[in-house]
CSV table of C-alpha atoms in Angstrom, one decimal:
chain,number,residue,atom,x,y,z
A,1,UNK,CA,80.0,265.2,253.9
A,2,UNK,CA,79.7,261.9,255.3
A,3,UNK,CA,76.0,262.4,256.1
A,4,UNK,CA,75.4,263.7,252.5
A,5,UNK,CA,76.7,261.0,251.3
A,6,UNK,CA,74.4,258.7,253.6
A,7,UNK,CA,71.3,260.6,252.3
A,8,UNK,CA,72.2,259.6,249.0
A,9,UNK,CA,72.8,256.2,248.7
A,10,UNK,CA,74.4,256.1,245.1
A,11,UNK,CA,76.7,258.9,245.8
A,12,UNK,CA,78.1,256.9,249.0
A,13,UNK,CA,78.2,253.6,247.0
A,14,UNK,CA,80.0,255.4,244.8
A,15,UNK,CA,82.2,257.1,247.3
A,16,UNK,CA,83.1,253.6,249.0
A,17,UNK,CA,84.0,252.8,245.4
A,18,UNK,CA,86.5,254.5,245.0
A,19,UNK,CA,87.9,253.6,248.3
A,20,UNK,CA,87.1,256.8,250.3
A,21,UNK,CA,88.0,254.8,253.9
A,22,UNK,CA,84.7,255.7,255.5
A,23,UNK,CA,84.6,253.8,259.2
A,24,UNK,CA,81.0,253.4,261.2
A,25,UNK,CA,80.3,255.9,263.5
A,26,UNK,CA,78.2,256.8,266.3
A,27,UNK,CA,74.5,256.2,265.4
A,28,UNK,CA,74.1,255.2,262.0
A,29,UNK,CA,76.8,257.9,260.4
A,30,UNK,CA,80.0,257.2,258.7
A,31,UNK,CA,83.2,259.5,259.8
A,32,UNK,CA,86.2,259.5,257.7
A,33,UNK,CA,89.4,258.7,259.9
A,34,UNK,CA,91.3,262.0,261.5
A,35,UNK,CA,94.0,261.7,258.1
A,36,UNK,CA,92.1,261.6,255.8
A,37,UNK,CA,90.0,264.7,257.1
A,38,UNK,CA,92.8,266.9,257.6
A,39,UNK,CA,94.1,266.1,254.2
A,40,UNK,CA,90.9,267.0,252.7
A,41,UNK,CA,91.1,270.3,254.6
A,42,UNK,CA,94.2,271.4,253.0
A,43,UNK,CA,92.1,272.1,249.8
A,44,UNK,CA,89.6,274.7,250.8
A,45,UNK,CA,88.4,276.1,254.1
A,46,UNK,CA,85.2,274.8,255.0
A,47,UNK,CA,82.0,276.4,253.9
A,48,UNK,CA,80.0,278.1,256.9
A,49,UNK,CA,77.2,277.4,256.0
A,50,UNK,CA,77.1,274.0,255.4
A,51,UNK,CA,79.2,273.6,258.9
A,52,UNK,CA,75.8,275.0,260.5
A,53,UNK,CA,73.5,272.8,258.4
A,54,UNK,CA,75.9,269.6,259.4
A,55,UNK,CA,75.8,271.3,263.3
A,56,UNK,CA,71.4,271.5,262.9
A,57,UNK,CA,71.6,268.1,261.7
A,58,UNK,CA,74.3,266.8,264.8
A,59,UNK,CA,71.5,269.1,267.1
A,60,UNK,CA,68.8,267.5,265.7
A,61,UNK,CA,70.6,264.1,266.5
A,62,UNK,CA,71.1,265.3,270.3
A,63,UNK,CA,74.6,265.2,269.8
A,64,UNK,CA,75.5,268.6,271.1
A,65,UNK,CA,79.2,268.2,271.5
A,66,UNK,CA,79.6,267.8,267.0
A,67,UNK,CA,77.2,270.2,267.0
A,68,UNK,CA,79.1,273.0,269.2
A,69,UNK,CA,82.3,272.1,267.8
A,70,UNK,CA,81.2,273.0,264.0
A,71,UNK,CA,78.8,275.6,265.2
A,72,UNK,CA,81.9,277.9,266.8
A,73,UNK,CA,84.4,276.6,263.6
A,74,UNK,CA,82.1,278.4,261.5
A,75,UNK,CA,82.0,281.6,264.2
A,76,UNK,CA,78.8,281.0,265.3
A,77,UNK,CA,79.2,281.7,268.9
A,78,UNK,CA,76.2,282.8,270.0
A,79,UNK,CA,74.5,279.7,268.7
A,80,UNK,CA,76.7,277.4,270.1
A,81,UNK,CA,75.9,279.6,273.7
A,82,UNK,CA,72.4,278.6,272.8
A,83,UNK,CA,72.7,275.4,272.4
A,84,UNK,CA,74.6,275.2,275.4
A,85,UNK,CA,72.1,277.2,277.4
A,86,UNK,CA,68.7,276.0,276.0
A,87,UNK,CA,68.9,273.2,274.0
A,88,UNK,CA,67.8,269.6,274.8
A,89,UNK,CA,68.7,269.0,278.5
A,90,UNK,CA,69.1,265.2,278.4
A,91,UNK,CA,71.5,266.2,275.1
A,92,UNK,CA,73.3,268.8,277.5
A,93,UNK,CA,73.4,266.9,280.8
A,94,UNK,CA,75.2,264.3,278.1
A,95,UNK,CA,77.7,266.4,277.1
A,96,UNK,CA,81.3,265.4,278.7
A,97,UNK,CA,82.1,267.9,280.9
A,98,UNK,CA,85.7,268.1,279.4
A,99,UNK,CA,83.9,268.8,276.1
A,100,UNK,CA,81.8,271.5,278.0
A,101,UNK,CA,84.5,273.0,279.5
A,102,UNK,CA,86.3,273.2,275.7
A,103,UNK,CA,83.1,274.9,274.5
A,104,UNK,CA,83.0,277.4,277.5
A,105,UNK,CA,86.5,277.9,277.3
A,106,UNK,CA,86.3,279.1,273.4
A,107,UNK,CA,83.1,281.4,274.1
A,108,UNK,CA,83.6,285.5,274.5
A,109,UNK,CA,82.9,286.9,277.3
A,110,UNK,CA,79.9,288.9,275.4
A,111,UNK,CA,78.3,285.9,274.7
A,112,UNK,CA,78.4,284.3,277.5
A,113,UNK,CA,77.1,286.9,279.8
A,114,UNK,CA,74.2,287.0,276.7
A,115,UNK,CA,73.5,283.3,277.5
A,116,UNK,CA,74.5,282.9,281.3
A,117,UNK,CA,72.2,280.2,281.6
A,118,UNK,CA,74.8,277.8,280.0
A,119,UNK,CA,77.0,278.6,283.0
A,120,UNK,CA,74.3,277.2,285.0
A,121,UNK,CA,74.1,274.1,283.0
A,122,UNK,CA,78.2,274.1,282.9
A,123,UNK,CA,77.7,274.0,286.8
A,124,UNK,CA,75.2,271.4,286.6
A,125,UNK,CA,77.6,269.2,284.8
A,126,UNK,CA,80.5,270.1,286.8
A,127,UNK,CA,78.4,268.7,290.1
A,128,UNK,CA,77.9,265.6,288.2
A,129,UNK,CA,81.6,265.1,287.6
A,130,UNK,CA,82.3,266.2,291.4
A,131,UNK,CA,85.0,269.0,290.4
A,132,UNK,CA,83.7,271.1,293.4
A,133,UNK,CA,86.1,274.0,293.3
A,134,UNK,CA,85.4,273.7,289.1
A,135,UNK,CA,81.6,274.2,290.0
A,136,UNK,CA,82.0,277.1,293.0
A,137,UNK,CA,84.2,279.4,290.2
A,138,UNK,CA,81.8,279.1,287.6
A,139,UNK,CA,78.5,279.6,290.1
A,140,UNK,CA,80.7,283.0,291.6
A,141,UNK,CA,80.9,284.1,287.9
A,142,UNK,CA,77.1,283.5,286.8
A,143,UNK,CA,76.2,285.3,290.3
A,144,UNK,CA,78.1,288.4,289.0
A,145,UNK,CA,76.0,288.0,286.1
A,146,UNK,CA,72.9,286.9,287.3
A,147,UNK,CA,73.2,290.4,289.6
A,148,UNK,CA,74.1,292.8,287.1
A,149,UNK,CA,71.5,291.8,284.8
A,150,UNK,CA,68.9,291.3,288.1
A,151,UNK,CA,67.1,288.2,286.6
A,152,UNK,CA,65.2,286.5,289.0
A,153,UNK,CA,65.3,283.5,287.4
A,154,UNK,CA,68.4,283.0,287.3
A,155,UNK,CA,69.2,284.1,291.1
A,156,UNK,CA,67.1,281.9,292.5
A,157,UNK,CA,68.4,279.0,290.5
A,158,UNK,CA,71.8,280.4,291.8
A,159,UNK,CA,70.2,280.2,295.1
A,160,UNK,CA,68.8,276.3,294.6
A,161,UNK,CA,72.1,275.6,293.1
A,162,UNK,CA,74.0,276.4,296.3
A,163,UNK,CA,71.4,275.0,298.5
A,164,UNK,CA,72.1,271.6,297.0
A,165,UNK,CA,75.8,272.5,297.5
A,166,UNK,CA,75.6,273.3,301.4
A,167,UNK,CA,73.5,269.7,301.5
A,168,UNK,CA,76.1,267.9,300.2
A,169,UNK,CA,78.9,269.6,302.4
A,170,UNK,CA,77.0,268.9,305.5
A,171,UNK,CA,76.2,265.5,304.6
A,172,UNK,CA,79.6,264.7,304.4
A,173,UNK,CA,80.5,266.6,307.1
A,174,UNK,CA,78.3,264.4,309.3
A,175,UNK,CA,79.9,261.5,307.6
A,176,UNK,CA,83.1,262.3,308.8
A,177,UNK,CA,82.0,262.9,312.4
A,178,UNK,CA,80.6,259.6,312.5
A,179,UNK,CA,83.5,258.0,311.1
């Protein structure tokens, strides 16, 4: 809505107007505050397809967590996987990884085993946040994957991945020795 309204400058004249309480948002975009949206959804459920144009649009932007969020409200769950799994990797390495874990959380099983790369990236983003035990479950389930499906690709990633993990551990482990 809000960014309809934005493309069309006499429509969100009008709209301030009439006092819809629009408040600046991230990057140019207007967002109406959390009341006022949940009022407005007691109307009508939202239309599908205009919560994937609005997540193509927040895509587009690089902001992947909107994006993901509308893209599974309007049962799109293999998109969102995709997004998650192949989209823009600055856009995915700056995803929270609470925000990720939300996503990953809300994804079927199907689909994510369809898209295990985004397990990789969810690993990715877990190492960044140092939640180590976080990082080793979710590498032990895209290895279960990554074998039953026999990509290469993906196994050797796994491999790299774990490689950069025993690094780490014996850096610190030297650390400690020294200390």
């Amino acid at each position: 809505l809000t960014q309809q309204l934005k493309s069309n400058p006499s429509r969100f004249a009008k709209a301030l107007a009439a006092g819809i309480p629009f408040t600046p948002g991230q990057s140019q975009w207007w967002d109406l505050p959390g009341p006022v949206r949940d009022y407005l959804v007691t109307f009508a459920a939202p239309d599908p397809a205009v919560l994937r144009r609005a997540a193509a649009e927040y895509s587009r932007r690089g902001q992947l967590g909107p994006a993901i969020q509308l893209l599974l409200a309007s049962g799109e769950a293999g998109a969102a996987a995709e997004l998650l799994a192949g989209g823009d990797l600055a856009a995915v390495e700056a995803l929270d990884v609470l925000e990720f874990q939300a996503a990953v959380d809300r994804l079927p099983a199907e689909v994510i085993e369809a898209h295990p790369a985004l397990l990789l990236n969810f690993a990715m983003s877990l190492d960044a946040a140092q939640m180590v035990d976080q990082r080793s479950e979710v590498l032990d389930r895209l290895t279960v994957i990554a074998w039953q499906t026999g990509d290469p690709r993906l196994i050797r990633a796994i491999e790299i991945e774990r490689a950069g993990d025993l690094t780490h551990d014996m850096r610190q482990t030297a650390q400690a020795e020294a200390s």
